[in-house]
Short mmCIF file of N, CA and C in Angstrom, two decimals:
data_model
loop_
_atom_site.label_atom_id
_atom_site.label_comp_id
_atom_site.label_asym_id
_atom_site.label_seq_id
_atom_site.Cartn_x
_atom_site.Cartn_y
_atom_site.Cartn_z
N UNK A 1 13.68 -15.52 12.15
CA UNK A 1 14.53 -14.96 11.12
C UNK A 1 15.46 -13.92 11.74
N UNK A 2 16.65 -14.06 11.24
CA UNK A 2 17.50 -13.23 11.94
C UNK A 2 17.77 -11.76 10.18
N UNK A 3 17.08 -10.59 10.47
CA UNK A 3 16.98 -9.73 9.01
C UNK A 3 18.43 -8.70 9.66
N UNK A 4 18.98 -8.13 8.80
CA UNK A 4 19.85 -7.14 8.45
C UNK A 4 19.65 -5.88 9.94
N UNK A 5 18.68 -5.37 9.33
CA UNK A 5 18.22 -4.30 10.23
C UNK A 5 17.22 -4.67 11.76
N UNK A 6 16.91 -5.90 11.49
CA UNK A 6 16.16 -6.32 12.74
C UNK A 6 16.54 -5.84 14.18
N UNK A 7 15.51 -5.42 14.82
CA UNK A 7 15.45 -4.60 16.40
C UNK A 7 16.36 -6.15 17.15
N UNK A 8 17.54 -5.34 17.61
CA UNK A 8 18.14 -6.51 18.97
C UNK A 8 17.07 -7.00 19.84
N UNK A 9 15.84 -6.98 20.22
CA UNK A 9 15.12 -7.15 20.86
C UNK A 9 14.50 -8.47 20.66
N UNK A 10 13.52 -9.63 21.13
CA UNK A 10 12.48 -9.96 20.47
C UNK A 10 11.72 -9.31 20.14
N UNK A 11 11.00 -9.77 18.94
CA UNK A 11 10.16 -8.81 18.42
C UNK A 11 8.90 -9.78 17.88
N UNK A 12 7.80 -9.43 18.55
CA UNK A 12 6.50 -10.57 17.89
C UNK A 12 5.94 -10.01 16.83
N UNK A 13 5.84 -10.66 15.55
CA UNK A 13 5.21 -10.33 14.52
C UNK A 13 3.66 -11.04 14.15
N UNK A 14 2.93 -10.23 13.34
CA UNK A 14 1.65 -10.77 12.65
C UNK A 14 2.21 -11.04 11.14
N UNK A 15 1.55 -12.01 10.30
CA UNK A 15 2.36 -12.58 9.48
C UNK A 15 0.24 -13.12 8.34
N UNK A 16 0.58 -12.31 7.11
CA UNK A 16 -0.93 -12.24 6.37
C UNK A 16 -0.66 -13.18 5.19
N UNK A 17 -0.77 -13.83 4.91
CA UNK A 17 -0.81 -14.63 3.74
C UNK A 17 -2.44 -14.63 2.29
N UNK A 18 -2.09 -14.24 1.67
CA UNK A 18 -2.56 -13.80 0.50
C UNK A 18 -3.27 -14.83 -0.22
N UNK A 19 -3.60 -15.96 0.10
CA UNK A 19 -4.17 -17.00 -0.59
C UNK A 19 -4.77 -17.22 -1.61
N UNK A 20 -5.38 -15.85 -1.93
CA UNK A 20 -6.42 -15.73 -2.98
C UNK A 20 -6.03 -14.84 -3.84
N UNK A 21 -4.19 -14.35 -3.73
CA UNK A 21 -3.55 -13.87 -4.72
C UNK A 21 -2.47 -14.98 -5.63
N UNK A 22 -2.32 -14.44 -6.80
CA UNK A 22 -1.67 -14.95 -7.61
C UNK A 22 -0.40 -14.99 -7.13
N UNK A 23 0.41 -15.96 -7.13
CA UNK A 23 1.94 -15.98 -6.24
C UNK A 23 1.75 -16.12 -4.56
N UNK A 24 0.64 -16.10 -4.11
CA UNK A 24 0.23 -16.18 -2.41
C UNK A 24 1.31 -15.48 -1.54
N UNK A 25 1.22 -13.95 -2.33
CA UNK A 25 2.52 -13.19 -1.02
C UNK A 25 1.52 -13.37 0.31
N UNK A 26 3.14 -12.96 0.81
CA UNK A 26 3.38 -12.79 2.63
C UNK A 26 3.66 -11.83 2.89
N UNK A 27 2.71 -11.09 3.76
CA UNK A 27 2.78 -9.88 4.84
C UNK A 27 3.50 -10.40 6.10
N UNK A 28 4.21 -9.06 6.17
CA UNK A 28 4.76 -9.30 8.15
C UNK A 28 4.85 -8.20 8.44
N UNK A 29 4.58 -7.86 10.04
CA UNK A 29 4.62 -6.48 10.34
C UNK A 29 4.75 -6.87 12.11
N UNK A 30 5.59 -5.68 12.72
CA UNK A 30 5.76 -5.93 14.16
C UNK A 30 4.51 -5.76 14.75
N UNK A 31 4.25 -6.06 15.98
CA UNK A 31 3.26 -6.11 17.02
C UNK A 31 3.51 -5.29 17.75
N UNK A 32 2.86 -3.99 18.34
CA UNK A 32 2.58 -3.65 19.53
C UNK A 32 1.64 -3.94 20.36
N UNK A 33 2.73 -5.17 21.18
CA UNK A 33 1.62 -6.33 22.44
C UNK A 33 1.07 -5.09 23.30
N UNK A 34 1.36 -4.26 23.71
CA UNK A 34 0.17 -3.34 24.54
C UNK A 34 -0.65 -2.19 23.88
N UNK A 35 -0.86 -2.30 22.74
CA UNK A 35 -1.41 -1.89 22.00
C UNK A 35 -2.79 -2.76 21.64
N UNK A 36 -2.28 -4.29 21.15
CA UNK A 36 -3.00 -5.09 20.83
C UNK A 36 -3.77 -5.42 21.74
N UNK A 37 -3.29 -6.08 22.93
CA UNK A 37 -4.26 -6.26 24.23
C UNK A 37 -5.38 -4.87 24.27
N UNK A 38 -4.83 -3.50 24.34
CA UNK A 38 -5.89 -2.79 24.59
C UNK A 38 -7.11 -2.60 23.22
N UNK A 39 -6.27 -3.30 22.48
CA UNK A 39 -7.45 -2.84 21.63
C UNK A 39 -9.03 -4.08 21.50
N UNK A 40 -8.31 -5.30 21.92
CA UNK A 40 -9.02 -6.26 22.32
C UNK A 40 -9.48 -6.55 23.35
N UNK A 41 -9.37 -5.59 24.22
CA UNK A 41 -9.87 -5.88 25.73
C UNK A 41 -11.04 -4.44 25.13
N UNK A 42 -10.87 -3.81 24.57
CA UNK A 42 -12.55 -2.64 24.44
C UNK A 42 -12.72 -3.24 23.35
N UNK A 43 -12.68 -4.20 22.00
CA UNK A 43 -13.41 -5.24 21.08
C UNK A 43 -12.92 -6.38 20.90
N UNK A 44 -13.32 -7.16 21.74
CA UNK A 44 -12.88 -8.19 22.06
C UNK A 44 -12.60 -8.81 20.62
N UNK A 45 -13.72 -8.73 19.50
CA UNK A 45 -14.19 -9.48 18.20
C UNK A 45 -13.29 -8.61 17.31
N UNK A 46 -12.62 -7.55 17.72
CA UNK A 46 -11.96 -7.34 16.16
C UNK A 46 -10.77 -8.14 16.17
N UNK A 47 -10.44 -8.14 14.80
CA UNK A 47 -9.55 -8.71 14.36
C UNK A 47 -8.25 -7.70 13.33
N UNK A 48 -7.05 -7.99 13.81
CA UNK A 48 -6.06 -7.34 12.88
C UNK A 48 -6.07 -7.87 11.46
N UNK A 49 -5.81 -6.55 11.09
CA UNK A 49 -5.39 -6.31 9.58
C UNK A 49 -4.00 -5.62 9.12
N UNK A 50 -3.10 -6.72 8.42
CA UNK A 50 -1.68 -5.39 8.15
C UNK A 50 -2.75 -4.73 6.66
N UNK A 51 -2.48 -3.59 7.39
CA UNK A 51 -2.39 -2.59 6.01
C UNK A 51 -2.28 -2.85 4.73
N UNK A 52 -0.92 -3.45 4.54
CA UNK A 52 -0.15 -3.45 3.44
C UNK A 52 -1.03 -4.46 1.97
N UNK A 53 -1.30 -6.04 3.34
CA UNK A 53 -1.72 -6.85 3.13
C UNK A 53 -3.35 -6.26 2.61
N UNK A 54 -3.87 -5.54 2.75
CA UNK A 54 -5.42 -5.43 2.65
C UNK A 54 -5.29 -4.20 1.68
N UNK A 55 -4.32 -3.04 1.54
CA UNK A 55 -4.16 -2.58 0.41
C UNK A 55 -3.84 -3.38 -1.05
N UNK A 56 -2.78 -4.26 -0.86
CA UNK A 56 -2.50 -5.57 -2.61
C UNK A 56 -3.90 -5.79 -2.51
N UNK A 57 -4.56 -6.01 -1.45
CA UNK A 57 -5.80 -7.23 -1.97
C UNK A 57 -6.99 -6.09 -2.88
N UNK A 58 -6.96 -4.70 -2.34
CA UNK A 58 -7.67 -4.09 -3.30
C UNK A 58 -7.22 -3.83 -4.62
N UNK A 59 -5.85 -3.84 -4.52
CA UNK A 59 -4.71 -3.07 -5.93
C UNK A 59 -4.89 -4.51 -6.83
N UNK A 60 -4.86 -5.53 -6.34
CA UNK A 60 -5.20 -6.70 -7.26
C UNK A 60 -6.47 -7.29 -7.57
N UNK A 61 -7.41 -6.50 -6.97
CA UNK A 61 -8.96 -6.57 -7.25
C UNK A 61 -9.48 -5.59 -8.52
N UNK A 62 -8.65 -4.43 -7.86
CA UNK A 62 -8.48 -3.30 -9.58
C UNK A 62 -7.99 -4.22 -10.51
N UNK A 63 -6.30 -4.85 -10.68
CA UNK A 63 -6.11 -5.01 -11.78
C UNK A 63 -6.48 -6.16 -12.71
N UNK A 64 -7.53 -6.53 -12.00
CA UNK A 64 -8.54 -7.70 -12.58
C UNK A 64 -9.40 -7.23 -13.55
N UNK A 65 -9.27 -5.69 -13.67
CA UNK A 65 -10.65 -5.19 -14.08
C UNK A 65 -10.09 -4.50 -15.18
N UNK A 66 -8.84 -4.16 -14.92
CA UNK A 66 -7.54 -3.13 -15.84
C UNK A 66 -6.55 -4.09 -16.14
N UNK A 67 -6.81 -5.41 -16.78
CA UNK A 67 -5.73 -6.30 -17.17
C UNK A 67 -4.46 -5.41 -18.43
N UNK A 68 -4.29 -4.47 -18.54
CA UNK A 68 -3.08 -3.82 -19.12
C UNK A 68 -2.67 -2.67 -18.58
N UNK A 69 -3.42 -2.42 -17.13
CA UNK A 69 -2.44 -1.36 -16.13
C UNK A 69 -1.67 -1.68 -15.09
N UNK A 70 -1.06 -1.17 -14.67
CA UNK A 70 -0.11 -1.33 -13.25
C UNK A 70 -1.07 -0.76 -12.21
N UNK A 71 -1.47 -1.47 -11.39
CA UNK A 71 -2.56 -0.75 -10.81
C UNK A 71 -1.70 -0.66 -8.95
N UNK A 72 -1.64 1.09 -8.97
CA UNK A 72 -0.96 1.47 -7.72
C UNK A 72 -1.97 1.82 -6.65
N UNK A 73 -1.37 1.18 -5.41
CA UNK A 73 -2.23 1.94 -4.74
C UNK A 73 -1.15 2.41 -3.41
N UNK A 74 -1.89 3.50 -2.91
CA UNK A 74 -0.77 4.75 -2.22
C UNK A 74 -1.76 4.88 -1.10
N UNK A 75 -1.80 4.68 0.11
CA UNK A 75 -1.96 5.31 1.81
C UNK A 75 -1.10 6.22 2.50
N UNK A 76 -1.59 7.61 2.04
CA UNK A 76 -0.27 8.47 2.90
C UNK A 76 -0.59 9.10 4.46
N UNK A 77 -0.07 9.32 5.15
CA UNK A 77 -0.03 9.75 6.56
C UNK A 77 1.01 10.88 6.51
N UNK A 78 0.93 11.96 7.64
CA UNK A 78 2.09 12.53 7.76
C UNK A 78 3.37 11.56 8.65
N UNK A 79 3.30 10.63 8.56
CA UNK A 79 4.55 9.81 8.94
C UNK A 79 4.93 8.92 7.93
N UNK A 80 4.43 8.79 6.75
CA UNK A 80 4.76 8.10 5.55
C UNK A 80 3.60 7.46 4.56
N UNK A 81 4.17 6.54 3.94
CA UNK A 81 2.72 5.91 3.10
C UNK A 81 2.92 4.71 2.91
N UNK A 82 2.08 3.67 2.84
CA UNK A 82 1.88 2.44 2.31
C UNK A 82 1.97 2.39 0.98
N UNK A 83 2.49 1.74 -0.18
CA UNK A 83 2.84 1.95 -1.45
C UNK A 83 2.15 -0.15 -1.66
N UNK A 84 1.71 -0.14 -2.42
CA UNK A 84 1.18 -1.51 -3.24
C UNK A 84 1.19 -1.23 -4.62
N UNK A 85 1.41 -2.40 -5.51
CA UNK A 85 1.37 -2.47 -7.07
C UNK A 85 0.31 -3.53 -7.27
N UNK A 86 -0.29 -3.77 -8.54
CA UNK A 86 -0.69 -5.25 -9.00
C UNK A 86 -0.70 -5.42 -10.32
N UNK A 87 -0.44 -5.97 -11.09
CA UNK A 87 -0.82 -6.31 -12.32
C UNK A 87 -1.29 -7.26 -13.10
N UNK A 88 -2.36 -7.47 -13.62
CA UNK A 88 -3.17 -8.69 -13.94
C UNK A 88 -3.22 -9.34 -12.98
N UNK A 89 -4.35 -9.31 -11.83
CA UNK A 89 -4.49 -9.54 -10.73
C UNK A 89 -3.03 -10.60 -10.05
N UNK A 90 -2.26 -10.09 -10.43
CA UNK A 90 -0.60 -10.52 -8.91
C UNK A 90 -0.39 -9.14 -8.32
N UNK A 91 0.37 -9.58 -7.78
CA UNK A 91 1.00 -8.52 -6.85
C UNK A 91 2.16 -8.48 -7.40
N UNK A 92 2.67 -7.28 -7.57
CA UNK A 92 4.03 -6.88 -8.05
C UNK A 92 4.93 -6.26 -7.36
N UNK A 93 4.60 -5.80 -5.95
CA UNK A 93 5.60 -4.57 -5.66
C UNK A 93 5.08 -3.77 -4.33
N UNK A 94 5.40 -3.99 -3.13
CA UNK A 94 5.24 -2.88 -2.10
C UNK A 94 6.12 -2.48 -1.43
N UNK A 95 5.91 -1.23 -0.88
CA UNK A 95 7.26 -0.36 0.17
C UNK A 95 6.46 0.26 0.91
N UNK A 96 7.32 1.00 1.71
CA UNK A 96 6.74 2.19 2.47
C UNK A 96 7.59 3.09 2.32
N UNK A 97 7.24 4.24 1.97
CA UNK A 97 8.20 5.69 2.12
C UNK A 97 7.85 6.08 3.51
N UNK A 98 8.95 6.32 4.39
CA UNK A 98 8.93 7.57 5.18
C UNK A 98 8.88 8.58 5.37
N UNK A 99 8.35 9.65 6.12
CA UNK A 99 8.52 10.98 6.55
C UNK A 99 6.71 11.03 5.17
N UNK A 100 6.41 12.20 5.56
CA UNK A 100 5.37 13.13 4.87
C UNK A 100 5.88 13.54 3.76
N UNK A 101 7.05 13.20 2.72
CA UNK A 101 7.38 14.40 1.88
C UNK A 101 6.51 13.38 0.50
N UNK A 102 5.63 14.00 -0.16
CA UNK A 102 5.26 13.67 -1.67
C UNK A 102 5.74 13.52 -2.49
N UNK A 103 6.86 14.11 -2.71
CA UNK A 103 8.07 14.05 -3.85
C UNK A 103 8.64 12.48 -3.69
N UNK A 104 8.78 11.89 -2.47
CA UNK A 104 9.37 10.76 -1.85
C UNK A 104 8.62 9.80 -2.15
N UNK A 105 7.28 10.14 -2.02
CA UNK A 105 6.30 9.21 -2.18
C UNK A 105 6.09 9.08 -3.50
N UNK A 106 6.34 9.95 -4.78
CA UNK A 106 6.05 9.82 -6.09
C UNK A 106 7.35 8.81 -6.57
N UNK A 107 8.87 9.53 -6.34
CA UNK A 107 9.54 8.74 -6.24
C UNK A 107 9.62 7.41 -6.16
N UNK A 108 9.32 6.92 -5.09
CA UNK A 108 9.30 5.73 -4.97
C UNK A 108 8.56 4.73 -5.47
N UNK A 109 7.26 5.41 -6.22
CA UNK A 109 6.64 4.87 -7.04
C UNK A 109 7.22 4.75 -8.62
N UNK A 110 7.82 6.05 -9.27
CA UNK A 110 8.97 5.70 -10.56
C UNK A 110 9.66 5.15 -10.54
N UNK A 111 10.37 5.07 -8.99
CA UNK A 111 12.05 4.21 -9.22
C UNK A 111 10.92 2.55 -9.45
N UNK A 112 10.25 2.25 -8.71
CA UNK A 112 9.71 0.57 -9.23
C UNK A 112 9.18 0.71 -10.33
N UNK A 113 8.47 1.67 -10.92
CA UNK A 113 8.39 1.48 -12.19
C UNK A 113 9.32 1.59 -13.24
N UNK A 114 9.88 1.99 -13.46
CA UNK A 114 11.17 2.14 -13.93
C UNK A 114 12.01 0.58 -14.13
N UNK A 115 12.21 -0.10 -12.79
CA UNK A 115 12.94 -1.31 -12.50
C UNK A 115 11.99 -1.93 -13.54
N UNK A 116 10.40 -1.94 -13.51
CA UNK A 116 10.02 -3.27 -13.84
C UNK A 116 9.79 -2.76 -15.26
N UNK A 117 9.79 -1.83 -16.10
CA UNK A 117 10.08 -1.18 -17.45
C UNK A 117 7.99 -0.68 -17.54
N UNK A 118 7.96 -0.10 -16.60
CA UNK A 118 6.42 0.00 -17.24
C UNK A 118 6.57 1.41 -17.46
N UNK A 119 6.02 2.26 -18.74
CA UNK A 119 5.43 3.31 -19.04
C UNK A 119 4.76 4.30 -17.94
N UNK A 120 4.63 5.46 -17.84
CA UNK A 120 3.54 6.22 -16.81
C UNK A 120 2.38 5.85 -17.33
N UNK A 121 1.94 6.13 -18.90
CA UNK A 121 0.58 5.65 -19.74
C UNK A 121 -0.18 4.27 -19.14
N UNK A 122 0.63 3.63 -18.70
CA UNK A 122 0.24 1.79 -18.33
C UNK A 122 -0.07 1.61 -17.12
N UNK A 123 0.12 3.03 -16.43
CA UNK A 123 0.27 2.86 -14.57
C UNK A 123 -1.64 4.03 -14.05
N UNK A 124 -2.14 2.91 -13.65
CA UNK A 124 -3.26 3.99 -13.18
C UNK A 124 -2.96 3.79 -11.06
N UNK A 125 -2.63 4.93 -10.98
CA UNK A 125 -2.67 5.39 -9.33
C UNK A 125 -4.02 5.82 -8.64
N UNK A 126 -4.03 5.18 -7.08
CA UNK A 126 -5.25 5.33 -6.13
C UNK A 126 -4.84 5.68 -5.49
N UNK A 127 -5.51 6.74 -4.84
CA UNK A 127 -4.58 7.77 -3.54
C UNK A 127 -5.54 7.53 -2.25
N UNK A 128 -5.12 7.19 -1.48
CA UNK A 128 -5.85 7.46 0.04
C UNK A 128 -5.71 8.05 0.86
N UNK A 129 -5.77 8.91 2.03
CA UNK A 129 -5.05 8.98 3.50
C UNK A 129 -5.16 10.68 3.60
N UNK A 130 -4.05 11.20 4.00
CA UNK A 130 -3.75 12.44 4.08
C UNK A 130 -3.36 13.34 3.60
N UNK A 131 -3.87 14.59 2.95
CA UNK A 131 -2.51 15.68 2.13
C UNK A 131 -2.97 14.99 0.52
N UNK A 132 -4.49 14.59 0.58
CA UNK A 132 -4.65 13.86 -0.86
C UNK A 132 -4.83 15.06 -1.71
N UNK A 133 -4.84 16.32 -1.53
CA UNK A 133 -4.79 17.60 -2.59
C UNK A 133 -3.31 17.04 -3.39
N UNK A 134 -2.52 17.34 -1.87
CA UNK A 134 -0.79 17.54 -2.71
C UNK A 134 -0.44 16.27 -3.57
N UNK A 135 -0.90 15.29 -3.30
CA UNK A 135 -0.40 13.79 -3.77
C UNK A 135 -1.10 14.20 -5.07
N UNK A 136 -3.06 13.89 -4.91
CA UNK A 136 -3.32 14.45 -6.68
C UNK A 136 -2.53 15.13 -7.41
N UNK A 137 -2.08 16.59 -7.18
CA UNK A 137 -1.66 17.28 -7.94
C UNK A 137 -0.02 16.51 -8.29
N UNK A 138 0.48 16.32 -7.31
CA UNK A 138 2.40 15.65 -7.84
C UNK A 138 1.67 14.35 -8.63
N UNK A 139 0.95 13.66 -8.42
CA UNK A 139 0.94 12.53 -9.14
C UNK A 139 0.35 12.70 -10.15
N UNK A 140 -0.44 14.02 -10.65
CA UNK A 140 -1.15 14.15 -11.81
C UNK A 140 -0.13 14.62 -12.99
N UNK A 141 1.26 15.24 -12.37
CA UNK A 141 1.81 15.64 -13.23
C UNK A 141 2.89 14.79 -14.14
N UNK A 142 2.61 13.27 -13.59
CA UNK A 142 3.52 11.64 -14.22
C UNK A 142 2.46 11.09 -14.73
N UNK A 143 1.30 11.04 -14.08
CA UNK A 143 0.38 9.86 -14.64
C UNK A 143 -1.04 10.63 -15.14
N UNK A 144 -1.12 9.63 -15.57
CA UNK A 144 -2.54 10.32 -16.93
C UNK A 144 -4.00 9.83 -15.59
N UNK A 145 -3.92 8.46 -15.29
CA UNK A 145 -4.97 8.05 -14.57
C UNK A 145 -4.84 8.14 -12.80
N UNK A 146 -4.68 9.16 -12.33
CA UNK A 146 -4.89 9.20 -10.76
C UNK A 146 -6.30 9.23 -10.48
N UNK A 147 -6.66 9.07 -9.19
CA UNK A 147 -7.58 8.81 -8.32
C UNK A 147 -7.88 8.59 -7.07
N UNK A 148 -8.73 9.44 -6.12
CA UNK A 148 -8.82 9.35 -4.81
C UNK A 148 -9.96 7.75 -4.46
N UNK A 149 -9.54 7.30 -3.24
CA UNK A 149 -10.40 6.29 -3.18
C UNK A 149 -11.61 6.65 -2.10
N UNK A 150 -11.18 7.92 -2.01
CA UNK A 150 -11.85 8.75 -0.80
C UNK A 150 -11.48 10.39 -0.97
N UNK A 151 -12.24 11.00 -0.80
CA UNK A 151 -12.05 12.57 -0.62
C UNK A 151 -11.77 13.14 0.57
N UNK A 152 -12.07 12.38 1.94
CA UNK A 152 -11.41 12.99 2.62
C UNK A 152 -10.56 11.35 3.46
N UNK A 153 -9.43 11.31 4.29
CA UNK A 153 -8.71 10.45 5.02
C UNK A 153 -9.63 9.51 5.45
N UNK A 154 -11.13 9.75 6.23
CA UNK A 154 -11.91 8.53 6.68
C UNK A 154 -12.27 7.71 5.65
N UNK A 155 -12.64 8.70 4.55
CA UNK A 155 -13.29 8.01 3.43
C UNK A 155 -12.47 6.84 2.41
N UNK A 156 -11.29 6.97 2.58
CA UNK A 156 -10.47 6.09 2.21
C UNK A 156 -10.38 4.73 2.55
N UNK A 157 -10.07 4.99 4.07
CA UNK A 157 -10.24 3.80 5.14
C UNK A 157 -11.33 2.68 4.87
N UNK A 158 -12.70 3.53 4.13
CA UNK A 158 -14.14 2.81 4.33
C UNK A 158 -13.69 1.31 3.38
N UNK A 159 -12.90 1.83 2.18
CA UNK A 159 -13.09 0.39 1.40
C UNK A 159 -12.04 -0.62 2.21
N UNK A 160 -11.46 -0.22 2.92
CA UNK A 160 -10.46 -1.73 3.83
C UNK A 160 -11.48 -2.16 4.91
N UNK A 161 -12.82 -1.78 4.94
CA UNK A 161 -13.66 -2.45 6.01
C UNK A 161 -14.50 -3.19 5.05
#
């Protein structure tokens, strides 16, 4: 594929297919080949996971359970966050915000809600990762149902294993 913004470079991608979601989205995400080798030369047996891809699969495992919420789910880092939607177990909607700022990260969660006409009342949010004080508190002040999926950054991680 030749994309808009695509690196002049080759660039090898991993590519996740969703099979067991409604609509069977597609993940893609670049490779770092010396990254990957080292991480398989000290476990030989693991296997990659995009993020993105294994966050929908929980956000659409929630909204199986919440068939009349927008069920968000949010991974923040101080270098940005993973953003997933689902509703009635599909997938509706992912991005990534850049940079650490929360405001950016709430953002970007209204402007898609907004597009797709859903209420804050209809939207229950899952927070993971880093700086989950500041995210609770900005996201408590839009949405009625927030939630950590972890209290501290490891603890988050545990449900993608």
């Amino acid at each position: 594929f030749k994309f808009h913004h695509a690196s002049a470079g080759d660039v090898v991608t991993r590519v996740s297919h969703l099979d067991s979601v409604d609509g069977e989205p597609v993940f893609v995400e670049g490779i770092d080949e010396v990254w990957d080798k080292a991480v398989l030369g000290a476990f030989p047996q693991a296997m990659a996971v995009i993020q993105s891809a294994a966050l929908m699969d929980i956000a659409v495992g929630i909204s199986r359970q919440n068939t009349e919420l927008w069920v968000v789910v949010v991974d923040a880092g101080e270098n940005g966050a993973d953003l997933v939607a689902a509703s009635g177990g599909k997938g509706v909607w992912n991005s990534v915000a850049a940079g650490g700022d929360v405001d950016g990260v709430l953002y970007s969660v209204v402007n898609a809600m907004h597009r797709a006409d859903i209420k804050p009342e209809n939207v229950m949010v899952m927070l993971s990762g880093e700086g989950l004080d500041g995210l609770e508190k900005t996201f408590k002040r839009f949405f009625n149902t927030v939630e950590n999926l972890g209290q501290t950054p490891m603890e988050g991680l545990k449900i993608l294993a």
